[in-house]
One Martini backbone bead per residue (centre of mass of N, CA, C, O) as a GRO file, in nm:
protein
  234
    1UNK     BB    1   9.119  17.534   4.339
    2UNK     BB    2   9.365  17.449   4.508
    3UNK     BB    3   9.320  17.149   4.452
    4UNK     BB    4   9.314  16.812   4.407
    5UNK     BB    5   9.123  16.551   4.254
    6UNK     BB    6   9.253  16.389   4.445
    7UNK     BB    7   9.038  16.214   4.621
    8UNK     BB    8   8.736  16.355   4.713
    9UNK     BB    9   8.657  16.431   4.425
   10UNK     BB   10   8.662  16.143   4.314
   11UNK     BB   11   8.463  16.019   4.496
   12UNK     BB   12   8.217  16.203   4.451
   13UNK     BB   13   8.232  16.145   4.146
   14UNK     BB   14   8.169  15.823   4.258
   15UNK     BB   15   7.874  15.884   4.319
   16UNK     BB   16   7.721  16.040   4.151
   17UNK     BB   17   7.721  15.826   3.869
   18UNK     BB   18   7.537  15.622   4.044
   19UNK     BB   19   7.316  15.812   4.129
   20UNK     BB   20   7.262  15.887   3.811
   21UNK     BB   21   7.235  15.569   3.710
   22UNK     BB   22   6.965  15.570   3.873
   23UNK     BB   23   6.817  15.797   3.762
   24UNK     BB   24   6.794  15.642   3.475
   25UNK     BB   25   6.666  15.428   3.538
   26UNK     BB   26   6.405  15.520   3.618
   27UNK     BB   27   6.339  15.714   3.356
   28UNK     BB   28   6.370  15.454   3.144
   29UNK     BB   29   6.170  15.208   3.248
   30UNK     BB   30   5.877  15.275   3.132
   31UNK     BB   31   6.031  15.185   2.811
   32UNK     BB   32   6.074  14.871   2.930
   33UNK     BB   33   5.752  14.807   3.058
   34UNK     BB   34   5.548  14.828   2.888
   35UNK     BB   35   5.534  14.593   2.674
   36UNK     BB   36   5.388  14.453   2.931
   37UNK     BB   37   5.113  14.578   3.013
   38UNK     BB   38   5.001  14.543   2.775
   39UNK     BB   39   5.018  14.214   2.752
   40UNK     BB   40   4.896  14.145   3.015
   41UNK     BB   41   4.664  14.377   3.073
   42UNK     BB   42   4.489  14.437   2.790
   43UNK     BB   43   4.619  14.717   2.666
   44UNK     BB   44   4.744  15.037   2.572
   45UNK     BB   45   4.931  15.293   2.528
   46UNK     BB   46   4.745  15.520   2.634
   47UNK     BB   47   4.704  15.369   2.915
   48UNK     BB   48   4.988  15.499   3.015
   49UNK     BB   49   5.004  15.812   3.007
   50UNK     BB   50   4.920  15.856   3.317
   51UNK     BB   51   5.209  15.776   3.415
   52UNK     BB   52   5.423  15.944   3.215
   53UNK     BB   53   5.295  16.236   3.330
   54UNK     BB   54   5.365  16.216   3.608
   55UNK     BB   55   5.665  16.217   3.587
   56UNK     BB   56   5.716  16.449   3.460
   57UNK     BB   57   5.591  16.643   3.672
   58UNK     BB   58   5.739  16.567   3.901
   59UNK     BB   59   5.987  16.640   3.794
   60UNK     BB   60   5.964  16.964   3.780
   61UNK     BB   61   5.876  16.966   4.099
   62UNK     BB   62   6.176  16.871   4.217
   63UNK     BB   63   6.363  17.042   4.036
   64UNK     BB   64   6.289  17.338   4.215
   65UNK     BB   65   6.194  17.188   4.543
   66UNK     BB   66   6.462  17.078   4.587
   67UNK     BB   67   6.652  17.317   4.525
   68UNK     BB   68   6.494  17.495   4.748
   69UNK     BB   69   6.578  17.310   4.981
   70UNK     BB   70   6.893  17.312   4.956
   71UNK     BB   71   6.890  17.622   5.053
   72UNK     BB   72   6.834  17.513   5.344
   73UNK     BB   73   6.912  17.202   5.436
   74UNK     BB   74   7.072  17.103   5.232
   75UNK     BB   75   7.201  16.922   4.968
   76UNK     BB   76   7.240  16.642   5.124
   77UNK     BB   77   6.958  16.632   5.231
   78UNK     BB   78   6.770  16.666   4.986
   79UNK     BB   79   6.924  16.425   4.804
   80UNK     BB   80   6.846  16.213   5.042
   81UNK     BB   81   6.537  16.257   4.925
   82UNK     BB   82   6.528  16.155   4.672
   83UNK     BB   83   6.580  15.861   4.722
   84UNK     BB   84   6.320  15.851   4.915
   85UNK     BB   85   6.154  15.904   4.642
   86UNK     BB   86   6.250  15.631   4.478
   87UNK     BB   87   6.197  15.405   4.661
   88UNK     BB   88   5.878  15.470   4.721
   89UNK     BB   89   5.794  15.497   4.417
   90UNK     BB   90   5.863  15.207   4.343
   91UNK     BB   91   5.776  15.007   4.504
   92UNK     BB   92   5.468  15.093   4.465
   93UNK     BB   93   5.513  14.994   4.150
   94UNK     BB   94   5.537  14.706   4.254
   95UNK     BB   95   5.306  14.616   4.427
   96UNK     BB   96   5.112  14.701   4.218
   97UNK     BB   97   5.132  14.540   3.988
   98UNK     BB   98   5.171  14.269   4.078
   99UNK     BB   99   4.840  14.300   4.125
  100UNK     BB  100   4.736  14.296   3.831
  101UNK     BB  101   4.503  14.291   3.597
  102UNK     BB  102   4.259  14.286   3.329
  103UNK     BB  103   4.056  14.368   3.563
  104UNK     BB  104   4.243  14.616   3.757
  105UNK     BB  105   4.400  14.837   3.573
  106UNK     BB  106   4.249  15.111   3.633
  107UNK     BB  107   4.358  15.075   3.946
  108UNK     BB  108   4.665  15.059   3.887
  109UNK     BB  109   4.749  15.259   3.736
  110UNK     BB  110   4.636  15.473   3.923
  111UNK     BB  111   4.858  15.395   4.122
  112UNK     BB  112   5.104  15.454   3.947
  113UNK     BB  113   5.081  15.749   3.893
  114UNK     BB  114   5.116  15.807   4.201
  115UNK     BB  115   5.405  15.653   4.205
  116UNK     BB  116   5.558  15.823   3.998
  117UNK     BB  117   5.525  16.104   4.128
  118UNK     BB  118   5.718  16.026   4.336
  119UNK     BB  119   5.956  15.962   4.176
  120UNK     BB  120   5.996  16.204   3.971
  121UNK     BB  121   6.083  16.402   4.227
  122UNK     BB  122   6.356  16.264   4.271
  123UNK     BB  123   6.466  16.269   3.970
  124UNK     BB  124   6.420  16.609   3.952
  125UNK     BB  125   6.659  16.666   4.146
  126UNK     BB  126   6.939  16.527   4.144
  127UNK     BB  127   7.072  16.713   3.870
  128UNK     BB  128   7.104  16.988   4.040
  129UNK     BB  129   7.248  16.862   4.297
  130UNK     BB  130   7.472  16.752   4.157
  131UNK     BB  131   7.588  16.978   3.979
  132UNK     BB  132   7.619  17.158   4.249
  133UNK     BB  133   7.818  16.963   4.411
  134UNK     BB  134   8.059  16.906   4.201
  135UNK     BB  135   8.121  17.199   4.146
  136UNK     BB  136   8.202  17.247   4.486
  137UNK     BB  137   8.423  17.061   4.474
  138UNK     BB  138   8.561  17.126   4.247
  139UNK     BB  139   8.803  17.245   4.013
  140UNK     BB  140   8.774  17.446   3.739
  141UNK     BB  141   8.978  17.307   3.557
  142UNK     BB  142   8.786  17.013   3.564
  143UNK     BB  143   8.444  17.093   3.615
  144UNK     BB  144   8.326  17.054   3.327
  145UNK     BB  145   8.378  16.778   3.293
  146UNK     BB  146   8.284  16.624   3.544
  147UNK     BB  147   7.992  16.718   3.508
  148UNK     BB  148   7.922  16.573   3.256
  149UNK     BB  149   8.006  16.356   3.297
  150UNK     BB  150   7.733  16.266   3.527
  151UNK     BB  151   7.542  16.297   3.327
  152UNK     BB  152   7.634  16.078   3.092
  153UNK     BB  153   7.520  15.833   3.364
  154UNK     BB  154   7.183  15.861   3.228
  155UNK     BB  155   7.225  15.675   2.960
  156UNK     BB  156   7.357  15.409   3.137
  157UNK     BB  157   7.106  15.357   3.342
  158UNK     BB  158   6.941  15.320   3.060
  159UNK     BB  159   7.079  15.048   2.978
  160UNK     BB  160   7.066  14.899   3.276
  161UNK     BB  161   6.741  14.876   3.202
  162UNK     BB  162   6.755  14.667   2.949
  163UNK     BB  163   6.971  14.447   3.074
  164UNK     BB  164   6.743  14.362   3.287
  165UNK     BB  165   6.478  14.312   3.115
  166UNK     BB  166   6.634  14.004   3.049
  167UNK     BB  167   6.668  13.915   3.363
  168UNK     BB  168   6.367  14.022   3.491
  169UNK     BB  169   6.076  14.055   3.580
  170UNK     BB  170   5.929  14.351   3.529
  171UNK     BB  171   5.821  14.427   3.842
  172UNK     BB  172   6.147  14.377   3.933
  173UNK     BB  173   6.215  14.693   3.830
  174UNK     BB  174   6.100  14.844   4.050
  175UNK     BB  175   6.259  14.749   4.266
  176UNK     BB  176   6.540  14.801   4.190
  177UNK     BB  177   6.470  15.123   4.181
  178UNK     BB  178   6.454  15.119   4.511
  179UNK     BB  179   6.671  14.922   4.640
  180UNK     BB  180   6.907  15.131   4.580
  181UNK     BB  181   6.842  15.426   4.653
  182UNK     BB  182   6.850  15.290   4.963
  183UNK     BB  183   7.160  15.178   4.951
  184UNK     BB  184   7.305  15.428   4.910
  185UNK     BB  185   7.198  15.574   5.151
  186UNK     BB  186   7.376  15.423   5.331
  187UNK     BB  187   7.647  15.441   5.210
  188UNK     BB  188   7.622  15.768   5.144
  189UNK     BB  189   7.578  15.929   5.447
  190UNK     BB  190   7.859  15.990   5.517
  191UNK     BB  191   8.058  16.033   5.274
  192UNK     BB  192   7.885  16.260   5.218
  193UNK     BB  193   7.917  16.616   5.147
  194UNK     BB  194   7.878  16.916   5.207
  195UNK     BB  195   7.803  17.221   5.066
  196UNK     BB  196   8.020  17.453   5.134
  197UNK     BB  197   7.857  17.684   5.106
  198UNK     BB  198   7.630  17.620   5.306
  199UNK     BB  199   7.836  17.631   5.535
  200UNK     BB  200   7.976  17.915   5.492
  201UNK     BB  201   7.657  18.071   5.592
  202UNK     BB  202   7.687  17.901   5.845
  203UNK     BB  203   7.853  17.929   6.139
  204UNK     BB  204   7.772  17.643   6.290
  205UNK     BB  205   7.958  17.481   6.079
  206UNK     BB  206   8.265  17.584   6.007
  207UNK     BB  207   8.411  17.291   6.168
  208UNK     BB  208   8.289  17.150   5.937
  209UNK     BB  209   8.448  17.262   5.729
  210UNK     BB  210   8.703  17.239   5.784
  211UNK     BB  211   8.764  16.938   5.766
  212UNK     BB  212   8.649  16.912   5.456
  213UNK     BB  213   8.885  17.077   5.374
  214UNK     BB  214   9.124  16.928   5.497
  215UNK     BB  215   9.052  16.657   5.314
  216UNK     BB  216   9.085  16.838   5.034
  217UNK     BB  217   9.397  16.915   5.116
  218UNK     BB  218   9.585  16.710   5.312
  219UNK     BB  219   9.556  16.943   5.550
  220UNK     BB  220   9.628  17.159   5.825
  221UNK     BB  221   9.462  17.456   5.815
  222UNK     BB  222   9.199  17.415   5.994
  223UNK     BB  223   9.029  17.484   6.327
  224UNK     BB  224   8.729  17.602   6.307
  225UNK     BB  225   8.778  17.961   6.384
  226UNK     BB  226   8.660  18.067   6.107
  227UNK     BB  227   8.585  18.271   5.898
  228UNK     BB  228   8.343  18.235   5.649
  229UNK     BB  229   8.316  18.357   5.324
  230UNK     BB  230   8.109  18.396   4.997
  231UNK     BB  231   8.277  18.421   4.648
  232UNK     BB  232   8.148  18.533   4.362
  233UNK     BB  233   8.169  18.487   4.050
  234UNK     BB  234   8.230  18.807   3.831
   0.00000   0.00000   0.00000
């Protein structure tokens, strides 16, 4: 809390927007493909319902599963196992539609389903673990608003999920989908640091979180010495 926000928590919070914004393209897009599947496919919307279905089922179970294993193997690991399901399953809901036609139509939804749910896995874990991890990241004073700020991005991210789909053929909305949270996973696989917390809780990191804070306070503060220990707002 005694940490200035510029600049490592503000970096933080400008990877947390873009992969948010990332997680609501995702997430607004087959409202964005539904009336194209329709007319190409000859079929109707209820027959979309199981693609749609898979996706919301996805969201609840990975909001849960993936939040339960931040608290094992790490937020950031967790994190960017949600990119590798976002990734996985646009993709393969690209190859699937590709491949579309009004006569497997009904084999195509099958497995648009199956990759729907994996992608919703992906989107329903990024938002309680960027909450949770920028939330580590922020000083108290500025928390709540950087917070908001970005969940506000999952709106964003579905606005640019309408102006992609008048500029690129409906299919390759989901690859688009898919080869973002790829790139970001490259991007930010080393930028992005692990939850304070997290490290704090195991000793054998206390040396790596030494560095994050010396990084997010600007002093050679810590030697890697210390015993951390974490203490809940009461």
């Amino acid at each position: 809390d005694s940490a200035k926000y510029f600049w490592m928590p503000f970096g933080i919070t400008v990877m947390m927007i873009i992969i948010m914004a990332t997680d609501g393209y995702d997430l607004f897009l087959m409202g964005h493909v539904g009336g194209h599947l329709v007319s190409d496919w000859g079929i109707s919307r209820a027959d979309l319902g199981p693609i749609n279905q898979a996706g919301l089922i996805g969201m609840a179970l990975g909001s849960v599963t993936l939040g339960w294993l931040g608290d094992r193997i790490g937020r950031k690991k967790s994190y960017f196992t949600c990119l590798v399901f976002l990734f996985i399953g646009s993709v393969l809901c690209y190859f699937a539609a590709k491949g579309g036609t009004p006569q497997n139509a009904t084999e195509t939804i099958r497995e648009m389903t199956l990759w729907r749910f994996v992608t919703g896995l992906g989107m329903g874990g990024i938002t309680p673990l960027a909450t949770t991890l920028i939330s580590e990241w922020t000083s108290q004073r500025v928390r709540s608003v950087i917070v908001a700020l970005v969940i506000s991005s999952v709106p964003v991210g579905g606005s640019l999920a309408g102006f992609a789909i008048n500029h690129v053929e409906w299919e390759q909305m989901f690859l688009i989908g898919g080869l973002v949270p790829l790139g970001l996973f490259i991007a930010f696989g080393v930028l992005l640091p692990e939850s304070p917390k997290y490290m704090a809780q195991r000793p054998a990191l206390h040396a790596k979180l030494a560095r994050s804070l010396n990084r997010l306070l600007g002093e050679q503060r810590f030697d890697g010495t210390e015993t951390f220990t974490v203490r809940e707002a009461g």
